[in-house]
Amino acid sequence: VVSTQSTGYLAVIPDIRNMRAVCNYALCSPPKRLNPQVTVSNRFCSSSVPEVLVERDVEQKSVAILRLNKPKKLNAMSVSLGEAFQKEIQSLKADPTLRAVVITGNGKAFSAGGDLDFLRDRVASRPTKNVEEMLNFYNRFLSLSSLPVPVLTAINGAAVGAGLCLALATDMRVVAKDAKLSLNFVRIGLHPGLASTHFLPLIVGYQNAARLLMTGETITGEEAEKIGLVVKAVDTDQVLPYTLNIARQISTASPVAVRGLTQTLRSRRDANLIESITKEATAQAVSYASPDMEIGLNSIRDRTEPKF
């Protein structure tokens, strides 16, 4: 039994044999400039450029903005990003003045999914170790659910694989109309993870979830709005302002009532979540051992369409 460190979940790791590991996708762009009037936290990053930035909304200091800050890698999700993310979440959680959190990405993408170096490491790791590693990976990012206030996502650009999974784990989502969204796991030979099989059916219904997960197709922000995946699809330059407007409205409501309501809504949403992520981690370990994974990895390397 492995006790994860962020959400407090307990996950049973089965004795899985003859397994390996694999991948997600990514692209590239320059970072946005931060508002000079906000305070930015970077104390948890060892590199000169912090992987996660936290700032306070200028109009409502009780609203925090958390930015994924690896724009040159399209905010690809790695262990180091997850650790920085988790630590900032824990810091925000301890703030009694906090009333809402908005998560977004710096650069042109929200997040292009799992970091390829991390996924290649999984290929070389032991099967049972991979299950444990994936559960830890999930829980670093799912730590956002430990925040006692509403968490919103401003999907400013592409959200692929684990990147879109992260957005699914929040309470509300706003997206750019032309943003490309995809849970492309099966297109690279991998079972979906990071609680996507748990949250997506709750958000868009079983049939829409099955379609998106089983085909791995890419949809636009406008289509995401039509199927209820997001609250609203807006022009790219309006994604953060629109999301902040919702967060500001929340921040002016009774904080006691909102905190209580947040937990009430999540209690139903999170039922059986531990079971779901354990099944996902186990299934991903099975995928990692499959020849399909090699095909998927090679297709990413060669920038070709995989032929399974």
GROMACS .gro file of C-alpha atoms in nm:
model
  308
    1VAL     CA    1   0.000   0.000   0.000
    2VAL     CA    2   0.136   0.338  -0.097
    3SER     CA    3   0.031   0.655   0.082
    4THR     CA    4   0.038   0.943  -0.163
    5GLN     CA    5   0.168   1.276  -0.039
    6SER     CA    6  -0.068   1.541  -0.173
    7THR     CA    7  -0.435   1.454  -0.140
    8GLY     CA    8  -0.397   1.191   0.126
    9TYR     CA    9  -0.533   0.918  -0.097
   10LEU     CA   10  -0.440   0.559  -0.021
   11ALA     CA   11  -0.390   0.350  -0.331
   12VAL     CA   12  -0.335  -0.025  -0.346
   13ILE     CA   13  -0.062  -0.117  -0.590
   14PRO     CA   14  -0.110  -0.464  -0.736
   15ASP     CA   15   0.174  -0.700  -0.823
   16ILE     CA   16   0.197  -0.628  -1.195
   17ARG     CA   17   0.461  -0.805  -1.403
   18ASN     CA   18   0.630  -0.755  -1.738
   19MET     CA   19   0.534  -0.390  -1.776
   20ARG     CA   20   0.702  -0.076  -1.908
   21ALA     CA   21   0.602   0.292  -1.971
   22VAL     CA   22   0.528   0.584  -2.211
   23CYS     CA   23   0.409   0.926  -2.330
   24ASN     CA   24   0.206   1.245  -2.420
   25TYR     CA   25   0.267   1.541  -2.652
   26ALA     CA   26   0.406   1.908  -2.674
   27LEU     CA   27   0.492   2.229  -2.879
   28CYS     CA   28   0.641   2.585  -2.792
   29SER     CA   29   0.606   2.967  -2.730
   30PRO     CA   30   0.730   3.271  -2.530
   31PRO     CA   31   0.594   3.358  -2.184
   32LYS     CA   32   0.338   3.630  -2.115
   33ARG     CA   33   0.447   3.929  -1.910
   34LEU     CA   34   0.311   3.934  -1.560
   35ASN     CA   35   0.120   4.231  -1.426
   36PRO     CA   36   0.381   4.445  -1.245
   37GLN     CA   37   0.125   4.522  -0.972
   38VAL     CA   38   0.097   4.165  -0.849
   39THR     CA   39   0.314   3.973  -0.606
   40VAL     CA   40   0.471   3.661  -0.751
   41SER     CA   41   0.584   3.359  -0.548
   42ASN     CA   42   0.875   3.147  -0.671
   43ARG     CA   43   1.027   3.018  -0.349
   44PHE     CA   44   0.970   2.653  -0.434
   45CYS     CA   45   1.172   2.641  -0.755
   46SER     CA   46   1.540   2.554  -0.755
   47SER     CA   47   1.602   2.675  -1.111
   48SER     CA   48   1.647   3.039  -1.205
   49VAL     CA   49   1.310   3.033  -1.380
   50PRO     CA   50   1.023   2.917  -1.155
   51GLU     CA   51   0.798   2.650  -1.305
   52VAL     CA   52   0.492   2.778  -1.118
   53LEU     CA   53   0.404   3.140  -1.050
   54VAL     CA   54   0.143   3.264  -0.804
   55GLU     CA   55   0.004   3.616  -0.808
   56ARG     CA   56  -0.288   3.800  -0.654
   57ASP     CA   57  -0.563   3.958  -0.857
   58VAL     CA   58  -0.525   4.337  -0.853
   59GLU     CA   59  -0.898   4.398  -0.801
   60GLN     CA   60  -0.961   4.119  -0.549
   61LYS     CA   61  -0.662   4.019  -0.337
   62SER     CA   62  -0.857   3.717  -0.213
   63VAL     CA   63  -0.833   3.569  -0.564
   64ALA     CA   64  -0.508   3.392  -0.651
   65ILE     CA   65  -0.380   3.322  -1.002
   66LEU     CA   66  -0.157   3.017  -1.043
   67ARG     CA   67   0.038   3.001  -1.369
   68LEU     CA   68   0.214   2.701  -1.519
   69ASN     CA   69   0.540   2.855  -1.633
   70LYS     CA   70   0.723   2.632  -1.881
   71PRO     CA   71   0.619   2.810  -2.202
   72LYS     CA   72   0.913   2.682  -2.410
   73LYS     CA   73   0.789   2.329  -2.342
   74LEU     CA   74   0.423   2.430  -2.367
   75ASN     CA   75   0.390   2.378  -1.992
   76ALA     CA   76   0.459   2.005  -2.024
   77MET     CA   77   0.382   1.829  -1.696
   78SER     CA   78   0.687   1.684  -1.522
   79VAL     CA   79   0.777   1.572  -1.169
   80SER     CA   80   0.942   1.907  -1.094
   81LEU     CA   81   0.639   2.100  -1.219
   82GLY     CA   82   0.413   1.877  -1.012
   83GLU     CA   83   0.619   1.929  -0.699
   84ALA     CA   84   0.621   2.307  -0.745
   85PHE     CA   85   0.247   2.299  -0.815
   86GLN     CA   86   0.173   2.091  -0.505
   87LYS     CA   87   0.379   2.315  -0.277
   88GLU     CA   88   0.208   2.629  -0.403
   89ILE     CA   89  -0.130   2.461  -0.349
   90GLN     CA   90  -0.031   2.380   0.011
   91SER     CA   91   0.075   2.741   0.066
   92LEU     CA   92  -0.254   2.874  -0.073
   93LYS     CA   93  -0.450   2.623   0.134
   94ALA     CA   94  -0.305   2.775   0.452
   95ASP     CA   95  -0.427   3.126   0.364
   96PRO     CA   96  -0.754   3.203   0.547
   97THR     CA   97  -0.818   3.507   0.326
   98LEU     CA   98  -0.828   3.299   0.007
   99ARG     CA   99  -1.167   3.288  -0.170
  100ALA     CA  100  -1.095   3.155  -0.521
  101VAL     CA  101  -0.806   3.028  -0.735
  102VAL     CA  102  -0.761   3.056  -1.112
  103ILE     CA  103  -0.516   2.823  -1.288
  104THR     CA  104  -0.378   2.915  -1.631
  105GLY     CA  105  -0.070   2.867  -1.847
  106ASN     CA  106   0.201   3.108  -1.955
  107GLY     CA  107   0.265   3.121  -2.328
  108LYS     CA  108   0.038   3.003  -2.608
  109ALA     CA  109  -0.058   2.671  -2.449
  110PHE     CA  110  -0.233   2.581  -2.127
  111SER     CA  111  -0.046   2.250  -2.120
  112ALA     CA  112   0.053   2.007  -2.393
  113GLY     CA  113   0.050   1.709  -2.157
  114GLY     CA  114   0.304   1.478  -1.995
  115ASP     CA  115   0.672   1.561  -2.024
  116LEU     CA  116   0.836   1.313  -2.262
  117ASP     CA  117   1.149   1.270  -2.050
  118PHE     CA  118   0.934   1.163  -1.755
  119LEU     CA  119   0.746   0.918  -1.975
  120ARG     CA  120   1.065   0.772  -2.121
  121ASP     CA  121   1.187   0.715  -1.767
  122ARG     CA  122   0.873   0.511  -1.707
  123VAL     CA  123   0.970   0.286  -1.998
  124ALA     CA  124   1.290   0.191  -1.819
  125SER     CA  125   1.131   0.144  -1.478
  126ARG     CA  126   0.990  -0.164  -1.305
  127PRO     CA  127   0.617  -0.235  -1.354
  128THR     CA  128   0.509  -0.198  -0.991
  129LYS     CA  129   0.731   0.109  -0.958
  130ASN     CA  130   0.553   0.262  -1.257
  131VAL     CA  131   0.214   0.220  -1.092
  132GLU     CA  132   0.345   0.394  -0.782
  133GLU     CA  133   0.510   0.669  -0.988
  134MET     CA  134   0.192   0.737  -1.183
  135LEU     CA  135  -0.019   0.756  -0.866
  136ASN     CA  136   0.229   1.004  -0.721
  137PHE     CA  137   0.224   1.199  -1.048
  138TYR     CA  138  -0.157   1.215  -1.042
  139ASN     CA  139  -0.174   1.321  -0.679
  140ARG     CA  140   0.072   1.608  -0.713
  141PHE     CA  141  -0.167   1.775  -0.955
  142LEU     CA  142  -0.489   1.649  -0.794
  143SER     CA  143  -0.374   1.825  -0.477
  144LEU     CA  144  -0.572   2.120  -0.612
  145SER     CA  145  -0.885   1.944  -0.480
  146SER     CA  146  -0.755   1.998  -0.127
  147LEU     CA  147  -0.811   2.372  -0.165
  148PRO     CA  148  -1.120   2.468   0.037
  149VAL     CA  149  -1.226   2.729  -0.221
  150PRO     CA  150  -1.347   2.708  -0.583
  151VAL     CA  151  -1.074   2.643  -0.841
  152LEU     CA  152  -1.128   2.767  -1.196
  153THR     CA  153  -0.922   2.703  -1.508
  154ALA     CA  154  -0.852   2.965  -1.774
  155ILE     CA  155  -0.759   2.744  -2.071
  156ASN     CA  156  -0.565   3.000  -2.271
  157GLY     CA  157  -0.449   2.763  -2.545
  158ALA     CA  158  -0.390   2.399  -2.630
  159ALA     CA  159  -0.477   2.151  -2.355
  160VAL     CA  160  -0.367   1.800  -2.448
  161GLY     CA  161  -0.358   1.471  -2.258
  162ALA     CA  162  -0.265   1.528  -1.894
  163GLY     CA  163  -0.295   1.902  -1.952
  164LEU     CA  164  -0.667   1.871  -2.022
  165CYS     CA  165  -0.698   1.621  -1.735
  166LEU     CA  166  -0.571   1.890  -1.498
  167ALA     CA  167  -0.843   2.128  -1.617
  168LEU     CA  168  -1.108   1.856  -1.570
  169ALA     CA  169  -1.014   1.828  -1.203
  170THR     CA  170  -1.112   2.191  -1.134
  171ASP     CA  171  -1.458   2.321  -1.050
  172MET     CA  172  -1.509   2.537  -1.362
  173ARG     CA  173  -1.339   2.594  -1.695
  174VAL     CA  174  -1.327   2.883  -1.946
  175VAL     CA  175  -1.152   2.827  -2.279
  176ALA     CA  176  -1.028   3.015  -2.585
  177LYS     CA  177  -1.264   2.957  -2.879
  178ASP     CA  178  -0.984   2.833  -3.106
  179ALA     CA  179  -0.797   2.633  -2.841
  180LYS     CA  180  -0.725   2.271  -2.936
  181LEU     CA  181  -0.838   2.022  -2.674
  182SER     CA  182  -0.760   1.653  -2.681
  183LEU     CA  183  -0.740   1.348  -2.459
  184ASN     CA  184  -0.515   1.180  -2.712
  185PHE     CA  185  -0.393   0.891  -2.496
  186VAL     CA  186  -0.527   0.610  -2.718
  187ARG     CA  187  -0.369   0.773  -3.024
  188ILE     CA  188  -0.028   0.700  -2.871
  189GLY     CA  189  -0.109   0.357  -2.729
  190LEU     CA  190  -0.173   0.466  -2.371
  191HIS     CA  191  -0.470   0.426  -2.136
  192PRO     CA  192  -0.600   0.765  -2.013
  193GLY     CA  193  -0.490   0.879  -1.668
  194LEU     CA  194  -0.491   1.163  -1.414
  195ALA     CA  195  -0.856   1.095  -1.322
  196SER     CA  196  -0.982   1.173  -1.673
  197THR     CA  197  -1.198   0.859  -1.684
  198HIS     CA  198  -1.350   0.968  -1.354
  199PHE     CA  199  -1.417   1.339  -1.411
  200LEU     CA  200  -1.501   1.353  -1.781
  201PRO     CA  201  -1.821   1.139  -1.770
  202LEU     CA  202  -1.943   1.348  -1.476
  203ILE     CA  203  -1.891   1.668  -1.675
  204VAL     CA  204  -2.011   1.580  -2.026
  205GLY     CA  205  -2.200   1.253  -1.978
  206TYR     CA  206  -2.097   0.897  -2.054
  207GLN     CA  207  -2.149   0.906  -2.431
  208ASN     CA  208  -1.955   1.228  -2.494
  209ALA     CA  209  -1.682   1.108  -2.259
  210ALA     CA  210  -1.658   0.774  -2.439
  211ARG     CA  211  -1.631   0.950  -2.773
  212LEU     CA  212  -1.352   1.184  -2.663
  213LEU     CA  213  -1.156   0.917  -2.476
  214MET     CA  214  -1.197   0.631  -2.722
  215THR     CA  215  -1.122   0.830  -3.038
  216GLY     CA  216  -0.864   1.068  -2.892
  217GLU     CA  217  -0.997   1.330  -3.131
  218THR     CA  218  -0.919   1.700  -3.107
  219ILE     CA  219  -1.200   1.950  -3.053
  220THR     CA  220  -1.206   2.329  -3.038
  221GLY     CA  221  -1.303   2.545  -2.745
  222GLU     CA  222  -1.631   2.627  -2.918
  223GLU     CA  223  -1.726   2.260  -2.941
  224ALA     CA  224  -1.619   2.212  -2.580
  225GLU     CA  225  -1.878   2.472  -2.480
  226LYS     CA  226  -2.150   2.295  -2.679
  227ILE     CA  227  -2.101   1.966  -2.495
  228GLY     CA  228  -2.071   2.130  -2.153
  229LEU     CA  229  -1.700   2.068  -2.105
  230VAL     CA  230  -1.649   2.438  -2.025
  231VAL     CA  231  -1.860   2.722  -1.886
  232LYS     CA  232  -1.779   2.951  -2.178
  233ALA     CA  233  -1.563   2.977  -2.490
  234VAL     CA  234  -1.435   3.330  -2.550
  235ASP     CA  235  -1.171   3.509  -2.757
  236THR     CA  236  -0.817   3.422  -2.647
  237ASP     CA  237  -0.743   3.763  -2.497
  238GLN     CA  238  -1.062   3.741  -2.291
  239VAL     CA  239  -1.002   3.397  -2.135
  240LEU     CA  240  -0.829   3.517  -1.818
  241PRO     CA  241  -1.043   3.833  -1.774
  242TYR     CA  242  -1.365   3.630  -1.813
  243THR     CA  243  -1.245   3.366  -1.566
  244LEU     CA  244  -1.131   3.630  -1.319
  245ASN     CA  245  -1.471   3.796  -1.341
  246ILE     CA  246  -1.635   3.473  -1.223
  247ALA     CA  247  -1.376   3.436  -0.947
  248ARG     CA  248  -1.437   3.794  -0.834
  249GLN     CA  249  -1.812   3.732  -0.816
  250ILE     CA  250  -1.742   3.427  -0.600
  251SER     CA  251  -1.509   3.630  -0.379
  252THR     CA  252  -1.787   3.878  -0.292
  253ALA     CA  253  -2.022   3.603  -0.174
  254SER     CA  254  -2.026   3.465   0.180
  255PRO     CA  255  -1.691   3.289   0.228
  256VAL     CA  256  -1.838   3.050   0.485
  257ALA     CA  257  -2.122   2.951   0.252
  258VAL     CA  258  -1.894   2.918  -0.053
  259ARG     CA  259  -1.638   2.703   0.129
  260GLY     CA  260  -1.912   2.477   0.259
  261LEU     CA  261  -2.076   2.456  -0.084
  262THR     CA  262  -1.744   2.373  -0.248
  263GLN     CA  263  -1.699   2.074  -0.021
  264THR     CA  264  -2.062   1.964  -0.066
  265LEU     CA  265  -2.037   1.967  -0.446
  266ARG     CA  266  -1.701   1.790  -0.445
  267SER     CA  267  -1.814   1.519  -0.204
  268ARG     CA  268  -2.035   1.367  -0.471
  269ARG     CA  269  -1.791   1.436  -0.754
  270ASP     CA  270  -1.499   1.274  -0.572
  271ALA     CA  271  -1.684   0.958  -0.463
  272ASN     CA  272  -1.485   0.652  -0.581
  273LEU     CA  273  -1.203   0.875  -0.706
  274ILE     CA  274  -0.934   0.666  -0.534
  275GLU     CA  275  -1.062   0.353  -0.706
  276SER     CA  276  -1.065   0.530  -1.043
  277ILE     CA  277  -0.709   0.660  -1.029
  278THR     CA  278  -0.580   0.325  -0.905
  279LYS     CA  279  -0.740   0.153  -1.204
  280GLU     CA  280  -0.595   0.416  -1.436
  281ALA     CA  281  -0.243   0.379  -1.300
  282THR     CA  282  -0.264   0.001  -1.330
  283ALA     CA  283  -0.402   0.020  -1.684
  284GLN     CA  284  -0.132   0.266  -1.787
  285ALA     CA  285   0.131   0.022  -1.662
  286VAL     CA  286  -0.027  -0.243  -1.884
  287SER     CA  287  -0.019  -0.004  -2.179
  288TYR     CA  288   0.347   0.070  -2.116
  289ALA     CA  289   0.428  -0.298  -2.170
  290SER     CA  290   0.243  -0.315  -2.500
  291PRO     CA  291   0.409  -0.299  -2.845
  292ASP     CA  292   0.156  -0.026  -2.919
  293MET     CA  293   0.354   0.199  -2.686
  294GLU     CA  294   0.664   0.167  -2.902
  295ILE     CA  295   0.457   0.257  -3.205
  296GLY     CA  296   0.318   0.558  -3.024
  297LEU     CA  297   0.657   0.679  -2.906
  298ASN     CA  298   0.806   0.638  -3.250
  299SER     CA  299   0.519   0.833  -3.406
  300ILE     CA  300   0.590   1.125  -3.173
  301ARG     CA  301   0.961   1.110  -3.249
  302ASP     CA  302   0.904   1.089  -3.623
  303ARG     CA  303   0.603   1.323  -3.624
  304THR     CA  304   0.396   1.067  -3.811
  305GLU     CA  305   0.052   0.915  -3.765
  306PRO     CA  306   0.082   0.587  -3.570
  307LYS     CA  307  -0.030   0.265  -3.734
  308PHE     CA  308  -0.122   0.016  -3.465
   0.00000   0.00000   0.00000
